[in-house]
Amino acid sequence: MALLNSDFDLGEWGDILEDSDWLGSSSILPSAEDLSSHTTRQDSLERGSNMFPYFTSSVNPPFITPFDSANWDLARQYIAGLAPSNTFIAAAIQCVQVLYRSLDQGNDISDAMQSYFSAKSIYLTMLSSDDQGLEPVLIVTFLLCIFEIVAQQEMIPHTLKQKDPLISKIDTWAKLQPWPPIARRITVWLRWLHTKSMHLGGRGILSPQIFALLPVDRHPVPPLFFLHEDPPEPGLELLEPTMSALFHFYDELQDISVQASALNRHHRSRGTVADETGVHWISINIANHLNSLWQTRPWLLRHPTTGLFSSHPQHNQLCDMLVVLCRVCYFAETIYLDRAQSKDRTASPDAQRARQEIRLSVDEFSSRATTQKHLDAAFLWPLFLYAVESRTGADVDWALSKLRLIQGPLWQSETVTTFIQDLTSEQLSRGERVDSRLFCLQRYGGPPPYI
């Protein structure tokens, strides 16, 4: 495997996918004539929902939802509405729909893999022509990525590690700013997925070149309400400013997290005086960025309030959970930075205080009547970091008790829980930190799941 960047600080090149017979045939896909377009946006949305009912109602990609659920719901309706007139998008939706439904229902994913290879085959055809613009290409690329992220045990995500022609297209489009709102949102989501796939020494889903080419939007990314002609659901327009503030806080937190990942000894040289001096100063800069983010956090993170939108229970529950998630994810990054840069055998005082904050927040949230028997899979990362920095079996048991409340097959929650249980047991028996990635490779024969 040829590597573009020997330090792996932004990821690495994966195997380049060639157009070959094993990809399958696109003959199973509907023809352009079969997917006739309609004249109005509402007609297209209805046709798309009828074609892909599970996608438009139930597909929720890990690491994107619940953090941006409202905009994802708008985006998936819009994307499905494009499918009646675009076979590339239709094929990509189909493979995602089959995979997510199969896993949610506990079924085999062989049909989903066949659909994926068919969609990937015609995606390569899409890239080889100039007929499709920025929006459809980015949408199909994104759909294939949310397939690969979930099917990580069956494949190595490589859609965004290809060379030409994808890079040349993005290079051309990068000069055309600003991108449309849906493209800007997808770019943010791709960076979130990249961050998660860089954790624990992972190689990321973006090649260094694509990572550099995708625009980093430091201005507020607009919500996607305009994608629908109908007015927003009652109450949602009142909730949007709050959701937007939490979205941008979490987005910046992911940028910090990927920087912390780059300090990991699986991503850069460590050990010499020069190596450790460099890591020390980079860590200070990241810690300052993290502290600055917390000092300027949204009002709700300063004064957590439940029942803010009590007249809209569904929105209220989502907002309450996002506030808690943003808090615990912030403290998780404090622990992660300490673990990524430190050579010490135990956590720093700051990391230990962050653990206490995570436990207090999760206990308070999970004690509410509606969440006592279930915890969202988005809590996996904070609970993982709490557990691996625990010094006692009682602390580990608390984390495992919360992890067992999570039922998220798309997030590999059972695999993650087993991994945490085995890793923490090893650490407690040795009385020191154990490298998560090496442990996973030695114990299970493969890298850690995305967390």
CSV table of C-alpha atoms in Angstrom, one decimal, residues 69-399:
chain,number,residue,atom,x,y,z
A,69,SER,CA,-30.9,14.6,13.3
A,70,ALA,CA,-33.1,17.4,12.1
A,71,ASN,CA,-31.0,18.3,9.1
A,72,TRP,CA,-30.3,14.7,8.3
A,73,ASP,CA,-34.1,14.1,8.1
A,74,LEU,CA,-34.4,16.9,5.7
A,75,ALA,CA,-31.4,15.8,3.7
A,76,ARG,CA,-32.6,12.2,3.3
A,77,GLN,CA,-36.0,13.3,2.0
A,78,TYR,CA,-34.3,15.6,-0.5
A,79,ILE,CA,-31.8,12.9,-1.6
A,80,ALA,CA,-34.6,10.4,-2.1
A,81,GLY,CA,-36.4,13.0,-4.1
A,82,LEU,CA,-33.5,13.1,-6.6
A,83,ALA,CA,-33.5,9.3,-7.1
A,84,PRO,CA,-36.4,9.2,-9.6
A,85,SER,CA,-34.3,11.0,-12.1
A,86,ASN,CA,-30.8,9.9,-11.2
A,87,THR,CA,-29.9,6.2,-11.3
A,88,PHE,CA,-26.5,6.8,-9.6
A,89,ILE,CA,-28.3,8.2,-6.5
A,90,ALA,CA,-31.0,5.5,-6.7
A,91,ALA,CA,-28.4,2.7,-6.6
A,92,ALA,CA,-26.5,4.3,-3.7
A,93,ILE,CA,-29.7,4.7,-1.7
A,94,GLN,CA,-30.7,1.1,-2.4
A,95,CYS,CA,-27.5,-0.4,-1.0
A,96,VAL,CA,-27.7,1.8,2.2
A,97,GLN,CA,-31.3,1.0,2.7
A,98,VAL,CA,-30.7,-2.8,2.4
A,99,LEU,CA,-27.7,-2.7,4.8
A,100,TYR,CA,-29.3,-0.6,7.5
A,101,ARG,CA,-32.6,-2.6,7.4
A,102,SER,CA,-30.8,-5.9,7.5
A,103,LEU,CA,-28.8,-4.9,10.5
A,104,ASP,CA,-31.7,-3.4,12.3
A,105,GLN,CA,-33.7,-6.6,11.8
A,106,GLY,CA,-30.8,-8.9,12.7
A,107,ASN,CA,-30.5,-10.3,9.2
A,108,ASP,CA,-27.6,-11.4,7.0
A,109,ILE,CA,-26.0,-8.5,4.9
A,110,SER,CA,-25.0,-10.5,1.8
A,111,ASP,CA,-27.7,-8.9,-0.3
A,112,ALA,CA,-26.6,-5.5,1.0
A,113,MET,CA,-23.0,-6.2,-0.1
A,114,GLN,CA,-24.2,-7.2,-3.6
A,115,SER,CA,-26.1,-3.9,-3.8
A,116,TYR,CA,-23.1,-2.0,-2.7
A,117,PHE,CA,-20.8,-3.5,-5.3
A,118,SER,CA,-23.4,-2.7,-8.0
A,119,ALA,CA,-23.7,0.8,-6.8
A,120,LYS,CA,-19.9,1.2,-6.6
A,121,SER,CA,-19.6,-0.1,-10.1
A,122,ILE,CA,-21.9,2.6,-11.6
A,123,TYR,CA,-20.3,5.2,-9.3
A,124,LEU,CA,-17.0,4.7,-11.1
A,125,THR,CA,-18.9,5.2,-14.3
A,126,MET,CA,-20.4,8.4,-12.8
A,127,LEU,CA,-16.9,9.7,-12.0
A,128,SER,CA,-15.6,8.9,-15.5
A,129,SER,CA,-18.0,11.3,-17.1
A,130,ASP,CA,-18.7,15.1,-16.8
A,131,ASP,CA,-22.5,14.7,-16.9
A,132,GLN,CA,-22.9,14.9,-13.1
A,133,GLY,CA,-22.2,18.1,-11.1
A,134,LEU,CA,-20.9,18.7,-7.6
A,135,GLU,CA,-24.2,17.9,-5.7
A,136,PRO,CA,-25.0,14.5,-7.2
A,137,VAL,CA,-21.4,13.3,-7.1
A,138,LEU,CA,-21.0,14.4,-3.5
A,139,ILE,CA,-24.3,12.8,-2.5
A,140,VAL,CA,-23.5,9.4,-4.0
A,141,THR,CA,-20.0,9.6,-2.5
A,142,PHE,CA,-21.5,10.3,0.9
A,143,LEU,CA,-24.0,7.5,0.7
A,144,LEU,CA,-21.3,5.0,-0.1
A,145,CYS,CA,-19.4,6.2,2.9
A,146,ILE,CA,-22.2,5.8,5.3
A,147,PHE,CA,-22.5,2.2,3.9
A,148,GLU,CA,-18.8,1.6,4.5
A,149,ILE,CA,-18.8,3.0,8.0
A,150,VAL,CA,-21.5,0.6,9.1
A,151,ALA,CA,-20.1,-2.4,7.2
A,152,GLN,CA,-16.6,-1.8,8.6
A,153,GLN,CA,-16.2,-5.5,9.6
A,154,GLU,CA,-16.7,-6.5,6.0
A,155,MET,CA,-14.5,-4.0,4.2
A,156,ILE,CA,-12.0,-1.1,4.6
A,157,PRO,CA,-13.7,2.2,3.7
A,158,HIS,CA,-12.0,3.4,0.5
A,159,THR,CA,-14.4,5.5,-1.5
A,160,LEU,CA,-12.7,8.7,-0.5
A,161,LYS,CA,-9.2,7.3,-0.8
A,162,GLN,CA,-9.3,7.0,-4.6
A,163,LYS,CA,-7.0,9.0,-6.9
A,164,ASP,CA,-8.3,10.4,-10.1
A,165,PRO,CA,-10.9,11.3,-11.2
A,166,LEU,CA,-12.5,12.0,-7.9
A,167,ILE,CA,-9.7,14.2,-6.7
A,168,SER,CA,-9.6,16.2,-9.9
A,169,LYS,CA,-13.3,16.8,-9.7
A,170,ILE,CA,-13.1,18.0,-6.1
A,171,ASP,CA,-10.1,20.1,-6.9
A,172,THR,CA,-12.1,21.9,-9.7
A,173,TRP,CA,-15.2,22.3,-7.5
A,174,ALA,CA,-13.1,23.5,-4.5
A,175,LYS,CA,-12.4,26.7,-6.6
A,176,LEU,CA,-16.1,27.3,-7.0
A,177,GLN,CA,-17.2,28.8,-3.7
A,178,PRO,CA,-19.5,28.9,-1.9
A,179,TRP,CA,-20.8,25.4,-2.3
A,180,PRO,CA,-24.6,24.9,-2.1
A,181,PRO,CA,-25.9,24.3,1.5
A,182,ILE,CA,-26.5,20.5,1.0
A,183,ALA,CA,-22.9,20.1,-0.2
A,184,ARG,CA,-21.6,22.1,2.7
A,185,ARG,CA,-23.5,20.0,5.2
A,186,ILE,CA,-22.3,16.8,3.6
A,187,THR,CA,-18.7,18.1,3.8
A,188,VAL,CA,-19.1,18.6,7.6
A,189,TRP,CA,-20.6,15.1,8.0
A,190,LEU,CA,-17.7,13.5,6.1
A,191,ARG,CA,-15.3,15.2,8.4
A,192,TRP,CA,-17.2,13.9,11.4
A,193,LEU,CA,-16.9,10.3,10.0
A,194,HIS,CA,-13.2,10.9,9.3
A,195,THR,CA,-12.7,12.0,12.9
A,196,LYS,CA,-14.3,8.8,14.3
A,197,SER,CA,-12.4,6.6,11.9
A,198,MET,CA,-9.1,8.2,13.1
A,199,HIS,CA,-9.7,7.4,16.7
A,200,LEU,CA,-7.5,4.8,18.4
A,201,GLY,CA,-4.9,4.8,15.6
A,202,GLY,CA,-7.4,4.3,12.8
A,203,ARG,CA,-6.5,5.5,9.2
A,204,GLY,CA,-9.5,7.6,8.5
A,205,ILE,CA,-11.9,7.6,5.6
A,206,LEU,CA,-10.4,10.6,3.8
A,207,SER,CA,-7.2,10.6,1.9
A,208,PRO,CA,-4.9,13.5,2.8
A,209,GLN,CA,-5.5,15.2,-0.5
A,210,ILE,CA,-9.3,15.0,-0.2
A,211,PHE,CA,-9.1,16.1,3.4
A,212,ALA,CA,-7.1,19.2,2.2
A,213,LEU,CA,-9.5,19.9,-0.7
A,214,LEU,CA,-12.8,19.7,1.1
A,215,PRO,CA,-13.7,23.2,2.3
A,216,VAL,CA,-13.6,23.9,6.0
A,217,ASP,CA,-16.7,26.1,6.7
A,218,ARG,CA,-15.9,28.4,9.6
A,219,HIS,CA,-19.0,30.4,9.0
A,220,PRO,CA,-22.4,29.1,10.3
A,221,VAL,CA,-23.5,26.2,8.0
A,222,PRO,CA,-27.2,27.0,7.1
A,223,PRO,CA,-29.9,24.6,8.1
A,224,LEU,CA,-31.6,22.7,5.3
A,225,PHE,CA,-35.2,23.8,5.8
A,226,PHE,CA,-35.3,25.4,2.4
A,227,LEU,CA,-35.0,21.9,0.8
A,228,HIS,CA,-38.7,21.4,1.4
A,229,GLU,CA,-41.6,23.6,0.2
A,230,ASP,CA,-43.7,22.8,3.2
A,231,PRO,CA,-43.2,24.9,6.4
A,232,PRO,CA,-41.1,23.3,9.1
A,233,GLU,CA,-42.8,21.1,11.7
A,234,PRO,CA,-44.5,23.2,14.4
A,235,GLY,CA,-41.9,24.0,17.1
A,236,LEU,CA,-38.9,23.1,15.0
A,237,GLU,CA,-38.3,26.6,13.8
A,238,LEU,CA,-38.1,27.7,17.5
A,239,LEU,CA,-35.7,24.9,18.3
A,240,GLU,CA,-33.4,25.5,15.3
A,241,PRO,CA,-31.2,28.3,16.8
A,242,THR,CA,-30.5,26.1,19.8
A,243,MET,CA,-29.8,23.0,17.6
A,244,SER,CA,-27.5,25.1,15.4
A,245,ALA,CA,-25.5,26.4,18.3
A,246,LEU,CA,-25.0,22.8,19.6
A,247,PHE,CA,-24.2,21.7,16.1
A,248,HIS,CA,-21.4,24.2,15.6
A,249,PHE,CA,-20.0,23.4,19.1
A,250,TYR,CA,-19.9,19.7,18.3
A,251,ASP,CA,-18.4,20.4,14.9
A,252,GLU,CA,-15.5,22.3,16.4
A,253,LEU,CA,-15.1,19.5,19.0
A,254,GLN,CA,-14.6,17.0,16.1
A,255,ASP,CA,-11.9,19.2,14.6
A,256,ILE,CA,-10.1,19.2,17.9
A,257,SER,CA,-10.5,15.4,18.2
A,258,VAL,CA,-8.9,14.7,14.9
A,259,GLN,CA,-6.0,16.8,15.9
A,260,ALA,CA,-5.6,14.8,19.1
A,261,SER,CA,-5.7,11.6,17.1
A,262,ALA,CA,-2.7,12.8,15.1
A,263,LEU,CA,-0.6,12.7,18.3
A,264,ASN,CA,-1.2,9.0,18.6
A,265,ARG,CA,2.0,6.9,18.2
A,266,HIS,CA,0.2,5.0,15.4
A,267,HIS,CA,0.0,8.3,13.5
A,268,ARG,CA,3.4,9.9,14.1
A,269,SER,CA,6.9,9.1,15.3
A,270,ARG,CA,7.2,9.0,19.1
A,271,GLY,CA,10.0,8.3,21.6
A,272,THR,CA,12.9,10.6,20.9
A,273,VAL,CA,13.4,13.9,22.7
A,274,ALA,CA,12.5,15.8,19.5
A,275,ASP,CA,9.4,13.7,19.0
A,276,GLU,CA,8.1,14.3,22.5
A,277,THR,CA,9.0,18.0,22.5
A,278,GLY,CA,7.0,18.4,19.3
A,279,VAL,CA,4.0,16.5,20.8
A,280,HIS,CA,4.2,18.6,24.0
A,281,TRP,CA,3.8,21.9,22.2
A,282,ILE,CA,1.1,20.6,19.9
A,283,SER,CA,-0.7,19.3,22.9
A,284,ILE,CA,-0.6,22.7,24.6
A,285,ASN,CA,-2.1,24.3,21.4
A,286,ILE,CA,-4.9,21.7,21.3
A,287,ALA,CA,-5.6,22.1,25.0
A,288,ASN,CA,-5.8,25.8,24.6
A,289,HIS,CA,-8.2,25.4,21.6
A,290,LEU,CA,-10.3,23.0,23.7
A,291,ASN,CA,-10.4,25.4,26.7
A,292,SER,CA,-11.3,28.3,24.4
A,293,LEU,CA,-14.2,26.3,23.0
A,294,TRP,CA,-15.5,25.6,26.4
A,295,GLN,CA,-15.2,29.2,27.5
A,296,THR,CA,-17.3,30.3,24.6
A,297,ARG,CA,-19.8,27.4,24.8
A,298,PRO,CA,-23.5,27.9,24.1
A,299,TRP,CA,-25.7,29.2,26.9
A,300,LEU,CA,-27.4,25.8,27.3
A,301,LEU,CA,-24.1,24.2,28.1
A,302,ARG,CA,-23.5,26.7,30.8
A,303,HIS,CA,-26.9,26.4,32.3
A,304,PRO,CA,-28.4,23.1,31.4
A,305,THR,CA,-32.2,23.3,31.5
A,306,THR,CA,-34.7,20.5,30.9
A,307,GLY,CA,-38.1,21.0,29.5
A,308,LEU,CA,-37.1,24.0,27.4
A,309,PHE,CA,-39.6,23.1,24.7
A,310,SER,CA,-42.1,21.2,26.9
A,311,SER,CA,-44.9,21.8,24.5
A,312,HIS,CA,-43.1,19.7,21.9
A,313,PRO,CA,-42.0,16.5,23.8
A,314,GLN,CA,-40.1,14.9,20.9
A,315,HIS,CA,-38.0,18.0,20.2
A,316,ASN,CA,-37.6,18.6,23.9
A,317,GLN,CA,-36.1,15.1,24.4
A,318,LEU,CA,-33.7,15.5,21.5
A,319,CYS,CA,-32.5,18.9,22.7
A,320,ASP,CA,-32.0,17.6,26.2
A,321,MET,CA,-30.0,14.7,25.0
A,322,LEU,CA,-27.9,16.9,22.7
A,323,VAL,CA,-27.0,19.2,25.6
A,324,VAL,CA,-25.8,16.2,27.7
A,325,LEU,CA,-24.0,14.7,24.7
A,326,CYS,CA,-22.1,17.9,23.9
A,327,ARG,CA,-21.1,18.2,27.6
A,328,VAL,CA,-19.8,14.6,27.9
A,329,CYS,CA,-18.2,14.7,24.5
A,330,TYR,CA,-16.2,17.8,25.5
A,331,PHE,CA,-15.0,16.0,28.7
A,332,ALA,CA,-14.2,12.9,26.6
A,333,GLU,CA,-11.9,14.9,24.4
A,334,THR,CA,-10.1,16.2,27.5
A,335,ILE,CA,-9.4,12.6,28.4
A,336,TYR,CA,-8.6,11.6,24.8
A,337,LEU,CA,-6.0,14.4,24.5
A,338,ASP,CA,-4.4,13.3,27.7
A,339,ARG,CA,-4.3,9.7,26.6
A,340,ALA,CA,-3.0,10.5,23.1
A,341,GLN,CA,-0.1,12.6,24.1
A,342,SER,CA,0.8,11.3,27.5
A,343,LYS,CA,3.6,8.8,28.3
A,344,ASP,CA,2.4,8.4,31.9
A,345,ARG,CA,0.8,5.2,33.1
A,346,THR,CA,-2.3,6.8,34.5
A,347,ALA,CA,-4.6,9.7,33.7
A,348,SER,CA,-3.7,13.3,34.6
A,349,PRO,CA,-5.7,15.2,37.3
A,350,ASP,CA,-7.6,17.1,34.5
A,351,ALA,CA,-8.5,13.8,32.9
A,352,GLN,CA,-9.7,12.4,36.2
A,353,ARG,CA,-11.9,15.4,36.8
A,354,ALA,CA,-13.3,15.0,33.2
A,355,ARG,CA,-14.2,11.4,34.1
A,356,GLN,CA,-16.2,12.6,37.1
A,357,GLU,CA,-18.1,15.1,35.0
A,358,ILE,CA,-19.0,12.4,32.5
A,359,ARG,CA,-20.3,10.1,35.2
A,360,LEU,CA,-22.4,12.9,36.8
A,361,SER,CA,-23.9,13.9,33.5
A,362,VAL,CA,-24.7,10.3,32.4
A,363,ASP,CA,-26.1,9.4,35.7
A,364,GLU,CA,-28.4,12.4,35.8
A,365,PHE,CA,-29.5,11.9,32.2
A,366,SER,CA,-30.1,8.1,32.5
A,367,SER,CA,-32.0,8.5,35.7
A,368,ARG,CA,-34.9,10.2,33.9
A,369,ALA,CA,-38.0,8.0,33.4
A,370,THR,CA,-37.9,7.9,29.6
A,371,THR,CA,-34.2,6.8,29.4
A,372,GLN,CA,-33.7,4.4,32.3
A,373,LYS,CA,-33.8,1.3,30.1
A,374,HIS,CA,-32.1,2.7,27.0
A,375,LEU,CA,-29.1,4.9,26.3
A,376,ASP,CA,-28.3,6.3,22.9
A,377,ALA,CA,-25.3,4.8,21.1
A,378,ALA,CA,-23.8,8.3,20.8
A,379,PHE,CA,-22.7,7.8,24.4
A,380,LEU,CA,-20.3,5.1,23.4
A,381,TRP,CA,-17.2,7.3,23.0
A,382,PRO,CA,-17.5,9.2,26.3
A,383,LEU,CA,-18.2,5.9,28.1
A,384,PHE,CA,-15.3,4.2,26.4
A,385,LEU,CA,-12.9,6.9,27.6
A,386,TYR,CA,-14.3,6.9,31.1
A,387,ALA,CA,-13.8,3.1,31.3
A,388,VAL,CA,-10.3,2.9,29.9
A,389,GLU,CA,-9.1,5.6,32.4
A,390,SER,CA,-10.7,3.8,35.3
A,391,ARG,CA,-8.5,2.7,38.1
A,392,THR,CA,-11.0,0.5,40.0
A,393,GLY,CA,-13.2,-2.4,39.0
A,394,ALA,CA,-16.2,-0.5,40.5
A,395,ASP,CA,-15.7,2.3,38.0
A,396,VAL,CA,-15.4,-0.1,35.1
A,397,ASP,CA,-18.5,-1.9,36.3
A,398,TRP,CA,-20.4,1.4,36.3
A,399,ALA,CA,-19.4,2.1,32.7
